[in-house]
């Protein structure tokens, strides 16, 4: 799923079980060390 390009961050968050993009972004940054906006 993370290999898909041009997927909106909000859609990615929903697909992995987050109903809130802000919570997803925080968890993503804690795990990967950078926000999803730098990848997507």
C-alpha atoms as one frame of an Amber mdcrd trajectory, in Angstrom:
protein
   0.000   0.000   0.000   2.796   2.428   0.806   4.221   1.840  -2.653   1.194
   3.468  -4.297   2.130   6.878  -5.632  -0.182   9.870  -5.704  -2.559   8.497
  -3.076  -4.038  11.219  -0.862  -2.787  11.013   2.715  -6.375  11.061   3.960
  -7.208   8.005   1.841  -4.111   6.172   3.043  -5.022   6.946   6.657  -8.513
   5.507   6.157  -7.187   2.390   4.390  -4.907   1.543   7.308  -7.608   2.108
   9.922  -7.249   5.731  11.020 -10.363   7.880  10.972  -8.336  11.009  11.697
  -5.522  12.218   9.421  -3.816  14.065  12.277  -3.510  10.913  14.389  -2.246
   8.989  11.374   0.340  11.665  10.579   1.615  11.661  14.155   1.909   7.852
  14.242   3.570   7.809  10.811   6.151  10.388  11.886   6.901   8.506  15.114
   7.447   5.286  13.162   9.337   6.546  10.097  10.949   9.718  11.462   9.323
  12.072   8.959   5.734  13.102   8.179   3.767  11.367   5.418   3.621  14.644
   3.507   7.328  14.198   2.717   6.628  10.789   1.152   3.226  11.306  -0.434
